[in-house]
Amino acid sequence: MEPVTDSVEDHLRTAVRSAEMTVLDGWITAELPGISRVLWRGRMWGGTEQSIIGYGRLRQPRPRGAHEDWFLIGLAEQTKHLSVYINAVEDGAYLLKQRADRLGRVKVGAAALTFTKLENLDQAEFCSLIARAHALTPEVV
């Protein structure tokens, strides 16, 4: 995936789930003041084409090979759900995994949070998670 120059606002406006995406974008940007917000497009590791709003830029280490430019937080609309990617680690484990049980009726992978309805996500816990991810990665711009 690569960052593109397409407008994040246009992407939010034209999303199928525009209202939910806009709410999530508001929650995320409120917790990440001054952090960059860029649209990323391309093929994800699983092989699917994605459009992801990336918040913050960081150099993420890879198990094999060079570090990779990536985002701290990513927001994406999928066919049947919404996804938020949280690329922050605390005490050697993904922050998201440590807080999974507090986020509501959601599914959690290593760094991916998915849910079918915005009301299934606990807003206060989600915002706290985003703020903690930011605190753990002060080098993010």
Coordinates of N, CA, C and O in Angstrom, one line a residue, residues 72-74 83-90 93-104 106-115 121 125-126 129-130 132-133 136:
L72 N -0.1 4.9 12.0 CA -0.3 4.5 13.4 C -1.7 3.9 13.5 O -1.9 2.9 14.1
I73 N -2.7 4.7 13.0 CA -4.1 4.3 13.0 C -4.6 4.3 11.6 O -4.3 5.2 10.8
G74 N -5.4 3.3 11.2 CA -6.0 3.2 9.9 C -7.5 2.9 10.0 O -7.9 2.2 10.9
S83 N -13.3 -1.4 9.7 CA -12.0 -1.9 10.3 C -11.2 -0.7 10.8 O -11.2 0.4 10.1
V84 N -10.6 -0.8 11.9 CA -9.7 0.2 12.4 C -8.4 -0.6 12.8 O -8.4 -1.6 13.5
Y85 N -7.3 -0.2 12.2 CA -6.0 -0.8 12.4 C -5.2 0.1 13.4 O -5.1 1.3 13.2
I86 N -4.7 -0.5 14.5 CA -4.0 0.2 15.5 C -2.6 -0.4 15.7 O -2.5 -1.5 16.2
N87 N -1.6 0.3 15.1 CA -0.3 -0.3 15.1 C 0.6 0.3 16.2 O 1.6 1.0 16.0
A88 N 0.2 0.0 17.4 CA 0.9 0.4 18.6 C 1.1 -0.8 19.5 O 0.3 -1.7 19.6
V89 N 2.3 -0.9 20.1 CA 2.7 -2.0 21.0 C 3.1 -1.5 22.3 O 3.7 -0.4 22.5
E90 N 2.6 -2.2 23.4 CA 3.0 -1.9 24.7 C 3.4 -3.2 25.4 O 2.7 -4.2 25.3
A93 N 3.4 -6.4 23.2 CA 2.2 -7.0 22.6 C 1.4 -5.8 22.0 O 1.4 -4.7 22.5
Y94 N 0.6 -6.1 21.0 CA -0.2 -5.1 20.4 C -1.2 -4.6 21.4 O -1.9 -5.3 22.1
L95 N -1.3 -3.3 21.5 CA -2.2 -2.6 22.4 C -3.6 -3.0 22.3 O -4.3 -3.2 23.3
L96 N -4.1 -3.2 21.1 CA -5.4 -3.6 20.8 C -5.8 -5.0 21.4 O -6.8 -5.1 22.0
K97 N -4.9 -5.9 21.4 CA -5.1 -7.2 22.0 C -5.3 -7.1 23.5 O -6.1 -7.8 24.1
Q98 N -4.5 -6.2 24.1 CA -4.6 -6.0 25.5 C -5.9 -5.4 26.0 O -6.3 -5.6 27.1
R99 N -6.6 -4.7 25.1 CA -7.8 -4.0 25.5 C -9.1 -4.6 24.8 O -10.1 -4.0 25.0
A100 N -8.9 -5.7 24.2 CA -10.0 -6.2 23.3 C -11.3 -6.4 24.1 O -12.4 -6.1 23.6
D101 N -11.2 -6.9 25.3 CA -12.4 -7.2 26.1 C -13.2 -5.9 26.6 O -14.3 -6.1 27.0
R102 N -12.6 -4.8 26.4 CA -13.3 -3.5 26.8 C -14.0 -2.7 25.7 O -14.6 -1.7 26.0
L103 N -13.9 -3.2 24.5 CA -14.3 -2.4 23.3 C -15.7 -2.6 22.8 O -16.1 -2.0 21.9
G104 N -16.4 -3.6 23.4 CA -17.8 -3.8 23.0 C -17.9 -5.1 22.2 O -17.1 -6.0 22.3
V106 N -17.2 -6.5 19.3 CA -16.2 -6.3 18.1 C -15.4 -7.6 18.0 O -15.4 -8.4 18.9
K107 N -14.7 -7.7 16.8 CA -13.7 -8.7 16.6 C -12.4 -8.1 16.6 O -12.2 -7.0 16.1
V108 N -11.4 -8.8 17.2 CA -10.1 -8.2 17.3 C -9.0 -9.2 16.8 O -9.1 -10.4 17.2
G109 N -8.2 -8.8 15.9 CA -7.0 -9.5 15.4 C -5.8 -8.9 16.1 O -6.0 -8.2 17.1
A110 N -4.6 -9.2 15.6 CA -3.4 -8.7 16.3 C -3.5 -7.1 16.3 O -3.3 -6.5 17.4
A111 N -3.7 -6.5 15.2 CA -3.8 -5.0 15.2 C -5.0 -4.5 14.5 O -5.1 -3.4 14.2
A112 N -6.0 -5.4 14.2 CA -7.2 -5.0 13.5 C -8.4 -5.2 14.4 O -8.7 -6.2 15.0
L113 N -9.2 -4.1 14.4 CA -10.5 -4.1 15.1 C -11.6 -4.0 14.1 O -11.6 -3.2 13.2
T114 N -12.6 -4.9 14.1 CA -13.7 -4.9 13.1 C -15.0 -5.0 13.9 O -15.1 -5.6 14.9
F115 N -16.0 -4.3 13.3 CA -17.3 -4.3 13.8 C -18.3 -4.0 12.7 O -18.0 -3.3 11.7
L121 N -19.4 -0.6 19.2 CA -18.1 -0.1 19.7 C -18.3 0.8 20.8 O -19.1 1.8 20.8
E125 N -13.9 3.7 25.5 CA -12.8 2.8 25.4 C -12.0 3.0 24.1 O -10.8 2.9 24.1
F126 N -12.7 3.1 23.0 CA -12.1 3.3 21.7 C -11.2 4.6 21.7 O -10.1 4.5 21.4
L129 N -8.2 4.1 23.8 CA -7.2 3.3 23.1 C -6.4 4.1 22.1 O -5.2 4.0 22.0
I130 N -7.1 4.9 21.3 CA -6.4 5.8 20.3 C -5.4 6.7 21.1 O -4.3 6.9 20.6
R132 N -4.0 6.3 23.9 CA -2.8 5.5 24.4 C -1.9 5.2 23.3 O -0.6 5.2 23.5
A133 N -2.4 4.8 22.2 CA -1.6 4.5 21.0 C -0.7 5.7 20.6 O 0.5 5.5 20.4
L136 N 2.1 6.1 23.2 CA 3.2 5.1 23.1 C 4.1 5.4 21.9 O 5.2 4.8 21.8

